[in-house]
Amino acid sequence: MSGIRRKLKAYNDVRAIMKETGWSKEETIRKLDYAKELGIGRATYVKYGYWNIPDEKLLQFHTVSRRRKRIAQRISEKRGKDPVDIEKQIIEAKFKRELRVGFFEKYEWDTLTEEQKDGMFLRPQSRSMSIKFKTKDSDTDIFDDKIRFNNLFPEYIRRKWFMSEGMSYEQFSEHMKKFHPGFYILKPQVSSGGKGIEKLPVPTGDDEMRQAYDHVMEINETAEKNKGCIIEECIRQHPEMNRLYGDSVNTVRVVTLLYHGDFKILYVACRMGVNGNITDNASQGGISVGVDKETGRFNTVAASKKGEPLTHHPTTGTEIKGFQIPYWNEVVEMVEGIARKAFDVAGLGYAGWDVAITEDGPLIIEGNNWPSPSLLQLPVYVDHKEGVRYIVDPYLDDSFEGLR
């Protein structure tokens, strides 16, 4: 390319970026110079629409683009679109709407109109709800610290548990003998996405007890942030929930709001494990389904981790739509009680509660200060092809300034 043509190309690139972004010529040139310092050429910057990426994330996002490229290529092959154009859309969605790369594919984002995109319930809206509906001195640590949470809400936990850190063999054995026969759950105190959770048989003899203790002490030494483990009784799930899937506890996520003192359930979803997994987390392959908040019935098909619709559970074959969660009235009563207590003790008005259903009624597994919107929206989307931002919009747009 001749010098004149290169200059003309550079000029046209600058003009194109200015048109896309509204930047001045000086700002555009500064951005291009900064990218060049990071080893990102002008052609690459323009090709992938890197103007959507904040400066501080530009290099990281550029160098870890393999997954983005794979997803763009899959979408390209499926719909006959330019993979570069798909990548540009992925970048724009990530940094303008905080849409994670995997959900771009699951929501078929490249097929949506702008109006449909605006109707999606995404991380910014979930974060805004969390910030708006808490007091200025709120204590979100109650959800992150499993020990504090269990100690604050014993009437809702309703199961035996103990902390392994600093525990002697004799203390461990004494606690373990109080568990009902069967299995117990070992959880790292600091974890997410179900990582590190084990389901183990309750030891019945001295040798088994010693082996269990040694195993727990080994986990203690390698636990994240030098924290130990929580050991708790295995929840005895209701037979109907076992009919869905019996190798994990299938948790019901109930998202609640205290609004001008009134209690509201905003949305409900249920997660289920698959294929022998002992947790129902999506990161472990779990599937999710929408639930009617009035009746406790499943009102969508299930969504797989990949965003595929499932009319029946892939492991048990149980039909999804119409399944009735047992003890639904008791679930509603329980989550209102813990939601009000969480506001009283920690100033938190918006929360997600993970509920297990046992033969004797519901109990709380844990709470979430920033419940993931995708847990509900994905099954609704694969069933109805619509977003659910309408659920929170009345509270985000309300002139009420929240609880701060």
mmCIF file of C-alpha atoms in Angstrom:
data_model
loop_
_atom_site.group_PDB
_atom_site.id
_atom_site.type_symbol
_atom_site.label_atom_id
_atom_site.label_comp_id
_atom_site.label_asym_id
_atom_site.label_seq_id
_atom_site.Cartn_x
_atom_site.Cartn_y
_atom_site.Cartn_z
ATOM 1 C CA MET A 1 0.000 0.000 0.000
ATOM 2 C CA SER A 2 1.377 3.389 -0.957
ATOM 3 C CA GLY A 3 2.014 6.102 1.592
ATOM 4 C CA ILE A 4 -0.933 8.152 0.331
ATOM 5 C CA ARG A 5 -3.307 5.198 0.564
ATOM 6 C CA ARG A 6 -2.094 4.383 4.093
ATOM 7 C CA LYS A 7 -2.711 7.957 5.202
ATOM 8 C CA LEU A 8 -6.162 7.916 3.622
ATOM 9 C CA LYS A 9 -6.963 4.605 5.361
ATOM 10 C CA ALA A 10 -5.796 5.974 8.702
ATOM 11 C CA TYR A 11 -7.859 9.131 8.203
ATOM 12 C CA ASN A 12 -10.969 7.092 7.356
ATOM 13 C CA ASP A 13 -10.431 4.846 10.382
ATOM 14 C CA VAL A 14 -10.233 7.859 12.684
ATOM 15 C CA ARG A 15 -13.380 9.328 11.178
ATOM 16 C CA ALA A 16 -15.220 6.001 11.528
ATOM 17 C CA ILE A 17 -14.298 5.712 15.222
ATOM 18 C CA MET A 18 -15.351 9.320 15.859
ATOM 19 C CA LYS A 19 -18.714 8.589 14.261
ATOM 20 C CA GLU A 20 -19.220 5.451 16.364
ATOM 21 C CA THR A 21 -18.165 6.965 19.681
ATOM 22 C CA GLY A 22 -18.712 10.712 19.536
ATOM 23 C CA TRP A 23 -15.083 11.236 20.554
ATOM 24 C CA SER A 24 -13.123 14.228 19.346
ATOM 25 C CA LYS A 25 -10.312 13.732 16.850
ATOM 26 C CA GLU A 26 -7.749 14.296 19.617
ATOM 27 C CA GLU A 27 -9.374 11.734 21.912
ATOM 28 C CA THR A 28 -9.600 9.187 19.102
ATOM 29 C CA ILE A 29 -5.904 9.563 18.248
ATOM 30 C CA ARG A 30 -5.010 9.277 21.953
ATOM 31 C CA LYS A 31 -6.959 6.026 22.199
ATOM 32 C CA LEU A 32 -5.264 4.619 19.098
ATOM 33 C CA ASP A 33 -1.827 5.626 20.401
ATOM 34 C CA TYR A 34 -2.543 3.957 23.738
ATOM 35 C CA ALA A 35 -3.619 0.762 21.971
ATOM 36 C CA LYS A 36 -0.461 0.867 19.879
ATOM 37 C CA GLU A 37 1.650 1.061 23.056
ATOM 38 C CA LEU A 38 -0.030 -2.183 24.142
ATOM 39 C CA GLY A 39 0.859 -3.833 20.855
ATOM 40 C CA ILE A 40 -2.624 -3.511 19.365
ATOM 41 C CA GLY A 41 -2.487 -2.121 15.857
ATOM 42 C CA ARG A 42 -4.972 0.351 14.435
ATOM 43 C CA ALA A 43 -6.399 -2.207 12.012
ATOM 44 C CA THR A 44 -7.124 -4.640 14.852
ATOM 45 C CA TYR A 45 -8.575 -1.854 16.998
ATOM 46 C CA VAL A 46 -10.986 -0.888 14.226
ATOM 47 C CA LYS A 47 -11.738 -4.427 13.065
ATOM 48 C CA TYR A 48 -13.035 -5.598 16.443
ATOM 49 C CA GLY A 49 -14.555 -2.345 17.689
ATOM 50 C CA TYR A 50 -12.136 -2.062 20.610
ATOM 51 C CA TRP A 51 -13.423 1.420 21.366
ATOM 52 C CA ASN A 52 -16.071 -0.317 23.470
ATOM 53 C CA ILE A 53 -13.412 -1.606 25.881
ATOM 54 C CA PRO A 54 -12.233 0.613 28.788
ATOM 55 C CA ASP A 55 -8.523 1.466 28.587
ATOM 56 C CA GLU A 56 -7.646 -0.431 31.747
ATOM 57 C CA LYS A 57 -9.167 -3.663 30.371
ATOM 58 C CA LEU A 58 -8.026 -3.377 26.777
ATOM 59 C CA LEU A 59 -4.867 -5.468 26.943
ATOM 60 C CA GLN A 60 -6.390 -8.203 29.108
ATOM 61 C CA PHE A 61 -9.433 -8.543 26.884
ATOM 62 C CA HIS A 62 -7.304 -8.556 23.731
ATOM 63 C CA THR A 63 -4.998 -11.292 24.990
ATOM 64 C CA VAL A 64 -7.686 -13.638 26.363
ATOM 65 C CA SER A 65 -9.950 -13.700 23.350
ATOM 66 C CA ARG A 66 -9.806 -17.419 22.511
ATOM 67 C CA ARG A 67 -13.203 -18.232 24.015
ATOM 68 C CA ARG A 68 -14.731 -15.193 22.346
ATOM 69 C CA LYS A 69 -13.372 -16.335 18.990
ATOM 70 C CA ARG A 70 -14.681 -19.881 19.486
ATOM 71 C CA ILE A 71 -18.159 -18.635 20.320
ATOM 72 C CA ALA A 72 -18.141 -16.173 17.431
ATOM 73 C CA GLN A 73 -17.098 -18.949 15.073
ATOM 74 C CA ARG A 74 -19.876 -21.256 16.290
ATOM 75 C CA ILE A 75 -22.481 -18.535 15.843
ATOM 76 C CA SER A 76 -21.041 -17.685 12.427
ATOM 77 C CA GLU A 77 -21.325 -21.275 11.240
ATOM 78 C CA LYS A 78 -24.834 -21.623 12.653
ATOM 79 C CA ARG A 79 -26.263 -18.443 11.141
ATOM 80 C CA GLY A 80 -23.951 -17.669 8.233
ATOM 81 C CA LYS A 81 -22.708 -14.393 9.709
ATOM 82 C CA ASP A 82 -19.274 -12.767 9.645
ATOM 83 C CA PRO A 83 -17.383 -14.008 12.771
ATOM 84 C CA VAL A 84 -15.577 -10.654 13.062
ATOM 85 C CA ASP A 85 -18.907 -8.851 13.204
ATOM 86 C CA ILE A 86 -20.058 -11.304 15.894
ATOM 87 C CA GLU A 87 -16.911 -10.592 17.926
ATOM 88 C CA LYS A 88 -17.573 -6.868 17.704
ATOM 89 C CA GLN A 89 -21.089 -7.428 19.018
ATOM 90 C CA ILE A 90 -19.763 -9.590 21.860
ATOM 91 C CA ILE A 91 -17.344 -6.837 22.885
ATOM 92 C CA GLU A 92 -20.030 -4.177 22.738
ATOM 93 C CA ALA A 93 -22.455 -6.273 24.809
ATOM 94 C CA LYS A 94 -19.808 -7.059 27.418
ATOM 95 C CA PHE A 95 -18.725 -3.508 28.075
ATOM 96 C CA LYS A 96 -21.976 -1.658 27.468
ATOM 97 C CA ARG A 97 -24.355 -4.117 29.124
ATOM 98 C CA GLU A 98 -22.008 -6.344 31.180
ATOM 99 C CA LEU A 99 -23.206 -9.400 29.268
ATOM 100 C CA ARG A 100 -20.788 -12.262 29.787
ATOM 101 C CA VAL A 101 -19.450 -13.948 26.681
ATOM 102 C CA GLY A 102 -21.202 -17.265 27.290
ATOM 103 C CA PHE A 103 -24.596 -15.604 27.713
ATOM 104 C CA PHE A 104 -24.184 -13.835 24.377
ATOM 105 C CA GLU A 105 -24.543 -17.261 22.818
ATOM 106 C CA LYS A 106 -27.194 -18.565 25.220
ATOM 107 C CA TYR A 107 -29.455 -15.547 24.693
ATOM 108 C CA GLU A 108 -28.802 -15.528 20.930
ATOM 109 C CA TRP A 109 -27.886 -11.876 21.438
ATOM 110 C CA ASP A 110 -26.948 -11.292 17.805
ATOM 111 C CA THR A 111 -30.553 -12.037 16.759
ATOM 112 C CA LEU A 112 -32.216 -9.585 19.178
ATOM 113 C CA THR A 113 -33.529 -6.140 18.307
ATOM 114 C CA GLU A 114 -32.444 -3.172 20.435
ATOM 115 C CA GLU A 115 -35.880 -3.184 22.050
ATOM 116 C CA GLN A 116 -35.495 -6.847 22.971
ATOM 117 C CA LYS A 117 -32.007 -6.206 24.367
ATOM 118 C CA ASP A 118 -33.390 -3.388 26.507
ATOM 119 C CA GLY A 119 -35.915 -5.855 27.913
ATOM 120 C CA MET A 120 -33.262 -8.224 29.269
ATOM 121 C CA PHE A 121 -32.563 -8.377 33.008
ATOM 122 C CA LEU A 122 -28.766 -8.212 33.286
ATOM 123 C CA ARG A 123 -26.060 -7.591 35.863
ATOM 124 C CA PRO A 124 -26.361 -3.764 35.933
ATOM 125 C CA GLN A 125 -30.034 -3.953 36.931
ATOM 126 C CA SER A 126 -29.359 -6.655 39.530
ATOM 127 C CA ARG A 127 -26.526 -4.602 40.995
ATOM 128 C CA SER A 128 -28.700 -1.476 41.059
ATOM 129 C CA MET A 129 -31.400 -3.335 42.977
ATOM 130 C CA SER A 130 -28.850 -4.557 45.496
ATOM 131 C CA ILE A 131 -27.425 -1.060 46.007
ATOM 132 C CA LYS A 132 -30.739 0.763 46.067
ATOM 133 C CA PHE A 133 -32.498 -1.431 48.575
ATOM 134 C CA LYS A 134 -30.018 -1.518 51.412
ATOM 135 C CA THR A 135 -29.241 0.917 54.182
ATOM 136 C CA LYS A 136 -26.030 2.953 54.196
ATOM 137 C CA ASP A 137 -24.703 0.866 57.090
ATOM 138 C CA SER A 138 -25.816 -2.482 55.660
ATOM 139 C CA ASP A 139 -23.820 -5.638 56.366
ATOM 140 C CA THR A 140 -23.495 -7.789 53.247
ATOM 141 C CA ASP A 141 -20.856 -9.929 54.957
ATOM 142 C CA ILE A 142 -23.601 -11.991 56.570
ATOM 143 C CA PHE A 143 -24.059 -13.736 53.218
ATOM 144 C CA ASP A 144 -20.368 -14.224 52.499
ATOM 145 C CA ASP A 145 -19.476 -15.650 55.912
ATOM 146 C CA LYS A 146 -21.265 -19.003 56.200
ATOM 147 C CA ILE A 147 -20.524 -19.245 59.924
ATOM 148 C CA ARG A 148 -22.108 -15.868 60.711
ATOM 149 C CA PHE A 149 -25.059 -16.650 58.486
ATOM 150 C CA ASN A 150 -25.783 -19.965 60.196
ATOM 151 C CA ASN A 151 -25.432 -18.382 63.629
ATOM 152 C CA LEU A 152 -27.736 -15.465 62.745
ATOM 153 C CA PHE A 153 -30.548 -17.567 61.281
ATOM 154 C CA PRO A 154 -30.639 -20.894 63.178
ATOM 155 C CA GLU A 155 -34.449 -21.065 63.103
ATOM 156 C CA TYR A 156 -34.303 -21.139 59.292
ATOM 157 C CA ILE A 157 -31.212 -23.374 58.874
ATOM 158 C CA ARG A 158 -32.779 -26.254 60.804
ATOM 159 C CA ARG A 159 -29.912 -28.737 60.552
ATOM 160 C CA LYS A 160 -26.862 -29.719 62.590
ATOM 161 C CA TRP A 161 -23.507 -28.290 61.529
ATOM 162 C CA PHE A 162 -20.097 -27.470 62.926
ATOM 163 C CA MET A 163 -16.873 -25.758 61.907
ATOM 164 C CA SER A 164 -13.761 -27.896 61.498
ATOM 165 C CA GLU A 165 -11.080 -25.235 62.002
ATOM 166 C CA GLY A 166 -8.993 -25.838 65.114
ATOM 167 C CA MET A 167 -10.998 -28.908 66.105
ATOM 168 C CA SER A 168 -9.512 -31.896 67.919
ATOM 169 C CA TYR A 169 -10.306 -35.466 66.935
ATOM 170 C CA GLU A 170 -12.399 -35.895 70.076
ATOM 171 C CA GLN A 171 -14.474 -32.780 69.309
ATOM 172 C CA PHE A 172 -14.914 -33.861 65.690
ATOM 173 C CA SER A 173 -16.063 -37.316 66.734
ATOM 174 C CA GLU A 174 -18.511 -35.927 69.301
ATOM 175 C CA HIS A 175 -20.178 -33.664 66.709
ATOM 176 C CA MET A 176 -20.261 -36.328 64.015
ATOM 177 C CA LYS A 177 -22.000 -38.851 66.271
ATOM 178 C CA LYS A 178 -24.954 -36.430 66.575
ATOM 179 C CA PHE A 179 -25.610 -36.570 62.826
ATOM 180 C CA HIS A 180 -28.321 -38.859 61.522
ATOM 181 C CA PRO A 181 -27.023 -41.961 59.670
ATOM 182 C CA GLY A 182 -26.305 -41.674 55.978
ATOM 183 C CA PHE A 183 -24.251 -38.860 54.525
ATOM 184 C CA TYR A 184 -22.827 -35.500 55.529
ATOM 185 C CA ILE A 185 -21.771 -32.481 53.468
ATOM 186 C CA LEU A 186 -18.313 -30.945 53.637
ATOM 187 C CA LYS A 187 -18.110 -27.353 52.336
ATOM 188 C CA PRO A 188 -15.096 -25.037 52.215
ATOM 189 C CA GLN A 189 -15.998 -21.944 54.218
ATOM 190 C CA VAL A 190 -14.866 -19.747 51.306
ATOM 191 C CA SER A 191 -16.148 -21.050 47.972
ATOM 192 C CA SER A 192 -18.519 -20.319 45.114
ATOM 193 C CA GLY A 193 -20.310 -22.203 42.367
ATOM 194 C CA GLY A 194 -20.378 -25.420 44.376
ATOM 195 C CA LYS A 195 -16.600 -25.868 44.128
ATOM 196 C CA GLY A 196 -14.997 -28.122 46.701
ATOM 197 C CA ILE A 197 -18.267 -29.501 48.097
ATOM 198 C CA GLU A 198 -18.155 -33.203 49.009
ATOM 199 C CA LYS A 199 -20.893 -35.636 49.997
ATOM 200 C CA LEU A 200 -19.419 -38.274 52.292
ATOM 201 C CA PRO A 201 -20.778 -41.194 54.365
ATOM 202 C CA VAL A 202 -21.207 -40.547 58.076
ATOM 203 C CA PRO A 203 -18.489 -42.637 59.777
ATOM 204 C CA THR A 204 -19.766 -45.498 61.924
ATOM 205 C CA GLY A 205 -16.590 -46.964 63.465
ATOM 206 C CA ASP A 206 -13.355 -45.709 65.008
ATOM 207 C CA ASP A 207 -11.281 -46.341 61.886
ATOM 208 C CA GLU A 208 -13.789 -44.581 59.644
ATOM 209 C CA MET A 209 -14.017 -41.675 62.095
ATOM 210 C CA ARG A 210 -10.232 -41.251 62.137
ATOM 211 C CA GLN A 211 -10.082 -41.340 58.328
ATOM 212 C CA ALA A 212 -12.849 -38.751 58.091
ATOM 213 C CA TYR A 213 -11.066 -36.494 60.580
ATOM 214 C CA ASP A 214 -7.738 -36.770 58.746
ATOM 215 C CA HIS A 215 -9.424 -35.920 55.471
ATOM 216 C CA VAL A 216 -11.062 -32.819 56.938
ATOM 217 C CA MET A 217 -7.799 -31.668 58.505
ATOM 218 C CA GLU A 218 -6.082 -32.058 55.133
ATOM 219 C CA ILE A 219 -8.776 -29.889 53.536
ATOM 220 C CA ASN A 220 -8.289 -27.318 56.299
ATOM 221 C CA GLU A 221 -4.615 -26.948 55.439
ATOM 222 C CA THR A 222 -5.329 -26.212 51.783
ATOM 223 C CA ALA A 223 -8.544 -24.192 52.208
ATOM 224 C CA GLU A 224 -8.732 -20.817 50.506
ATOM 225 C CA LYS A 225 -7.685 -17.877 52.703
ATOM 226 C CA ASN A 226 -6.679 -20.405 55.384
ATOM 227 C CA LYS A 227 -10.317 -20.926 56.290
ATOM 228 C CA GLY A 228 -11.610 -24.299 57.380
ATOM 229 C CA CYS A 229 -14.665 -26.265 56.369
ATOM 230 C CA ILE A 230 -18.285 -26.360 57.393
ATOM 231 C CA ILE A 231 -19.571 -29.852 58.054
ATOM 232 C CA GLU A 232 -23.319 -30.332 58.112
ATOM 233 C CA GLU A 233 -25.964 -32.976 58.036
ATOM 234 C CA CYS A 234 -27.047 -34.047 54.605
ATOM 235 C CA ILE A 235 -30.503 -32.621 53.930
ATOM 236 C CA ARG A 236 -33.156 -35.303 53.591
ATOM 237 C CA GLN A 237 -34.960 -34.071 50.523
ATOM 238 C CA HIS A 238 -38.705 -34.447 50.006
ATOM 239 C CA PRO A 239 -39.580 -37.511 47.856
ATOM 240 C CA GLU A 240 -41.143 -35.259 45.212
ATOM 241 C CA MET A 241 -37.915 -33.261 44.884
ATOM 242 C CA ASN A 242 -36.021 -36.559 44.688
ATOM 243 C CA ARG A 243 -38.314 -37.536 41.840
ATOM 244 C CA LEU A 244 -36.866 -34.616 39.933
ATOM 245 C CA TYR A 245 -33.299 -35.627 40.785
ATOM 246 C CA GLY A 246 -32.066 -37.367 43.917
ATOM 247 C CA ASP A 247 -28.271 -37.049 43.912
ATOM 248 C CA SER A 248 -28.279 -33.333 44.769
ATOM 249 C CA VAL A 249 -30.467 -31.025 46.792
ATOM 250 C CA ASN A 250 -32.561 -29.203 44.195
ATOM 251 C CA THR A 251 -32.655 -25.669 45.510
ATOM 252 C CA VAL A 252 -35.437 -23.148 45.016
ATOM 253 C CA ARG A 253 -34.112 -19.596 44.559
ATOM 254 C CA VAL A 254 -36.635 -17.058 45.877
ATOM 255 C CA VAL A 255 -35.732 -13.404 45.274
ATOM 256 C CA THR A 256 -37.418 -11.025 47.705
ATOM 257 C CA LEU A 257 -37.776 -7.282 48.199
ATOM 258 C CA LEU A 258 -38.888 -5.157 51.133
ATOM 259 C CA TYR A 259 -40.482 -2.137 49.478
ATOM 260 C CA HIS A 260 -41.814 0.661 51.691
ATOM 261 C CA GLY A 261 -42.106 -2.028 54.355
ATOM 262 C CA ASP A 262 -44.128 -4.388 52.159
ATOM 263 C CA PHE A 263 -42.781 -7.852 51.438
ATOM 264 C CA LYS A 264 -42.666 -8.921 47.807
ATOM 265 C CA ILE A 265 -41.453 -12.010 45.980
ATOM 266 C CA LEU A 266 -40.014 -10.755 42.701
ATOM 267 C CA TYR A 267 -39.218 -14.043 41.021
ATOM 268 C CA VAL A 268 -38.563 -17.714 41.712
ATOM 269 C CA ALA A 269 -36.447 -20.350 39.972
ATOM 270 C CA CYS A 270 -35.371 -23.877 40.780
ATOM 271 C CA ARG A 271 -32.007 -25.523 40.121
ATOM 272 C CA MET A 272 -31.476 -29.257 39.675
ATOM 273 C CA GLY A 273 -28.387 -31.399 39.432
ATOM 274 C CA VAL A 274 -27.780 -33.831 36.568
ATOM 275 C CA ASN A 275 -25.788 -36.946 35.700
ATOM 276 C CA GLY A 276 -24.742 -37.963 39.211
ATOM 277 C CA ASN A 277 -23.486 -34.530 40.311
ATOM 278 C CA ILE A 278 -24.031 -33.757 43.985
ATOM 279 C CA THR A 279 -24.597 -30.014 43.466
ATOM 280 C CA ASP A 280 -27.146 -28.175 41.354
ATOM 281 C CA ASN A 281 -24.890 -25.249 40.385
ATOM 282 C CA ALA A 282 -24.813 -24.274 36.723
ATOM 283 C CA SER A 283 -21.011 -24.347 36.832
ATOM 284 C CA GLN A 284 -21.312 -28.059 37.644
ATOM 285 C CA GLY A 285 -23.751 -28.692 34.788
ATOM 286 C CA GLY A 286 -26.970 -28.038 36.720
ATOM 287 C CA ILE A 287 -30.162 -26.966 34.977
ATOM 288 C CA SER A 288 -32.697 -24.292 35.965
ATOM 289 C CA VAL A 289 -36.424 -23.725 35.545
ATOM 290 C CA GLY A 290 -38.832 -20.855 36.139
ATOM 291 C CA VAL A 291 -41.395 -21.121 38.935
ATOM 292 C CA ASP A 292 -44.771 -19.415 39.329
ATOM 293 C CA LYS A 293 -44.386 -17.331 42.493
ATOM 294 C CA GLU A 294 -48.080 -17.656 43.374
ATOM 295 C CA THR A 295 -48.430 -21.429 43.128
ATOM 296 C CA GLY A 296 -44.914 -22.886 43.258
ATOM 297 C CA ARG A 297 -45.400 -24.728 39.966
ATOM 298 C CA PHE A 298 -42.748 -24.920 37.273
ATOM 299 C CA ASN A 299 -43.977 -22.638 34.501
ATOM 300 C CA THR A 300 -41.183 -22.945 31.910
ATOM 301 C CA VAL A 301 -39.135 -25.705 30.395
ATOM 302 C CA ALA A 302 -35.717 -26.199 31.978
ATOM 303 C CA ALA A 303 -32.597 -24.545 30.581
ATOM 304 C CA SER A 304 -29.333 -26.436 30.341
ATOM 305 C CA LYS A 305 -25.937 -24.880 31.008
ATOM 306 C CA LYS A 306 -25.653 -24.289 27.253
ATOM 307 C CA GLY A 307 -29.028 -22.579 27.033
ATOM 308 C CA GLU A 308 -30.875 -25.540 25.527
ATOM 309 C CA PRO A 309 -34.591 -26.087 26.338
ATOM 310 C CA LEU A 310 -35.396 -29.323 28.193
ATOM 311 C CA THR A 311 -38.970 -30.554 28.544
ATOM 312 C CA HIS A 312 -37.895 -33.467 30.791
ATOM 313 C CA HIS A 313 -35.069 -33.895 33.273
ATOM 314 C CA PRO A 314 -32.146 -35.365 31.278
ATOM 315 C CA THR A 315 -31.255 -37.896 34.007
ATOM 316 C CA THR A 316 -34.578 -38.928 35.563
ATOM 317 C CA GLY A 317 -36.955 -38.209 32.694
ATOM 318 C CA THR A 318 -39.348 -36.332 35.009
ATOM 319 C CA GLU A 319 -41.550 -33.873 33.121
ATOM 320 C CA ILE A 320 -40.611 -30.279 33.934
ATOM 321 C CA LYS A 321 -43.573 -28.006 33.229
ATOM 322 C CA GLY A 322 -46.340 -28.264 35.807
ATOM 323 C CA PHE A 323 -44.205 -29.866 38.543
ATOM 324 C CA GLN A 324 -45.455 -28.722 41.951
ATOM 325 C CA ILE A 325 -42.956 -27.752 44.657
ATOM 326 C CA PRO A 326 -44.194 -29.211 47.971
ATOM 327 C CA TYR A 327 -44.965 -26.967 50.958
ATOM 328 C CA TRP A 328 -45.230 -23.833 48.802
ATOM 329 C CA ASN A 329 -47.236 -21.805 51.345
ATOM 330 C CA GLU A 330 -44.645 -22.661 53.971
ATOM 331 C CA VAL A 331 -41.841 -21.589 51.611
ATOM 332 C CA VAL A 332 -43.473 -18.167 51.157
ATOM 333 C CA GLU A 333 -43.989 -17.752 54.900
ATOM 334 C CA MET A 334 -40.401 -18.763 55.654
ATOM 335 C CA VAL A 335 -38.716 -16.452 53.130
ATOM 336 C CA GLU A 336 -40.779 -13.509 54.347
ATOM 337 C CA GLY A 337 -39.601 -14.221 57.876
ATOM 338 C CA ILE A 338 -35.918 -14.424 56.995
ATOM 339 C CA ALA A 339 -36.141 -11.465 54.592
ATOM 340 C CA ARG A 340 -37.552 -9.246 57.316
ATOM 341 C CA LYS A 341 -34.957 -10.460 59.803
ATOM 342 C CA ALA A 342 -32.149 -9.813 57.293
ATOM 343 C CA PHE A 343 -33.354 -6.243 56.969
ATOM 344 C CA ASP A 344 -33.607 -5.803 60.733
ATOM 345 C CA VAL A 345 -30.143 -7.191 61.510
ATOM 346 C CA ALA A 346 -28.205 -6.212 58.376
ATOM 347 C CA GLY A 347 -30.143 -3.528 56.500
ATOM 348 C CA LEU A 348 -30.599 -5.645 53.362
ATOM 349 C CA GLY A 349 -33.892 -5.225 51.525
ATOM 350 C CA TYR A 350 -33.146 -7.153 48.314
ATOM 351 C CA ALA A 351 -31.904 -10.730 48.522
ATOM 352 C CA GLY A 352 -32.056 -14.178 47.002
ATOM 353 C CA TRP A 353 -32.742 -17.171 49.247
ATOM 354 C CA ASP A 354 -31.785 -20.742 48.418
ATOM 355 C CA VAL A 355 -34.437 -23.037 49.839
ATOM 356 C CA ALA A 356 -34.415 -26.818 50.227
ATOM 357 C CA ILE A 357 -37.617 -28.841 50.583
ATOM 358 C CA THR A 358 -37.482 -31.668 53.126
ATOM 359 C CA GLU A 359 -40.113 -34.166 54.252
ATOM 360 C CA ASP A 360 -40.791 -31.873 57.216
ATOM 361 C CA GLY A 361 -40.998 -28.627 55.250
ATOM 362 C CA PRO A 362 -38.638 -26.008 53.793
ATOM 363 C CA LEU A 363 -35.339 -24.771 55.196
ATOM 364 C CA ILE A 364 -32.793 -22.160 54.136
ATOM 365 C CA ILE A 365 -29.438 -23.188 52.680
ATOM 366 C CA GLU A 366 -27.977 -19.708 52.159
ATOM 367 C CA GLY A 367 -28.695 -16.129 51.178
ATOM 368 C CA ASN A 368 -27.375 -14.005 48.322
ATOM 369 C CA ASN A 369 -26.979 -10.235 48.346
ATOM 370 C CA TRP A 370 -26.680 -10.040 44.549
ATOM 371 C CA PRO A 371 -28.779 -12.890 43.120
ATOM 372 C CA SER A 372 -27.929 -13.781 39.527
ATOM 373 C CA PRO A 373 -30.653 -12.638 37.103
ATOM 374 C CA SER A 374 -29.717 -15.364 34.622
ATOM 375 C CA LEU A 375 -31.029 -18.089 36.927
ATOM 376 C CA LEU A 376 -34.580 -17.030 36.149
ATOM 377 C CA GLN A 377 -34.177 -15.326 32.808
ATOM 378 C CA LEU A 378 -32.447 -18.167 30.962
ATOM 379 C CA PRO A 379 -35.294 -20.708 31.374
ATOM 380 C CA VAL A 380 -37.860 -18.001 30.597
ATOM 381 C CA TYR A 381 -35.860 -17.015 27.516
ATOM 382 C CA VAL A 382 -35.460 -20.538 26.140
ATOM 383 C CA ASP A 383 -39.200 -21.072 26.686
ATOM 384 C CA HIS A 384 -40.744 -17.701 25.746
ATOM 385 C CA LYS A 385 -37.842 -15.903 23.992
ATOM 386 C CA GLU A 386 -38.277 -12.796 26.123
ATOM 387 C CA GLY A 387 -36.384 -10.930 28.811
ATOM 388 C CA VAL A 388 -37.714 -10.312 32.309
ATOM 389 C CA ARG A 389 -36.398 -6.839 33.077
ATOM 390 C CA TYR A 390 -40.045 -5.812 33.497
ATOM 391 C CA ILE A 391 -39.933 -7.525 36.897
ATOM 392 C CA VAL A 392 -37.505 -4.992 38.402
ATOM 393 C CA ASP A 393 -38.122 -1.931 36.222
ATOM 394 C CA PRO A 394 -40.966 -0.565 38.413
ATOM 395 C CA TYR A 395 -38.566 -0.443 41.369
ATOM 396 C CA LEU A 396 -35.575 0.882 39.451
ATOM 397 C CA ASP A 397 -37.619 3.641 37.825
ATOM 398 C CA ASP A 398 -39.536 4.535 40.958
ATOM 399 C CA SER A 399 -38.830 7.994 42.372
ATOM 400 C CA PHE A 400 -38.271 6.326 45.745
ATOM 401 C CA GLU A 401 -34.529 6.610 46.347
ATOM 402 C CA GLY A 402 -34.155 3.336 48.128
ATOM 403 C CA LEU A 403 -33.009 2.770 51.690
ATOM 404 C CA ARG A 404 -29.715 4.657 51.797
#
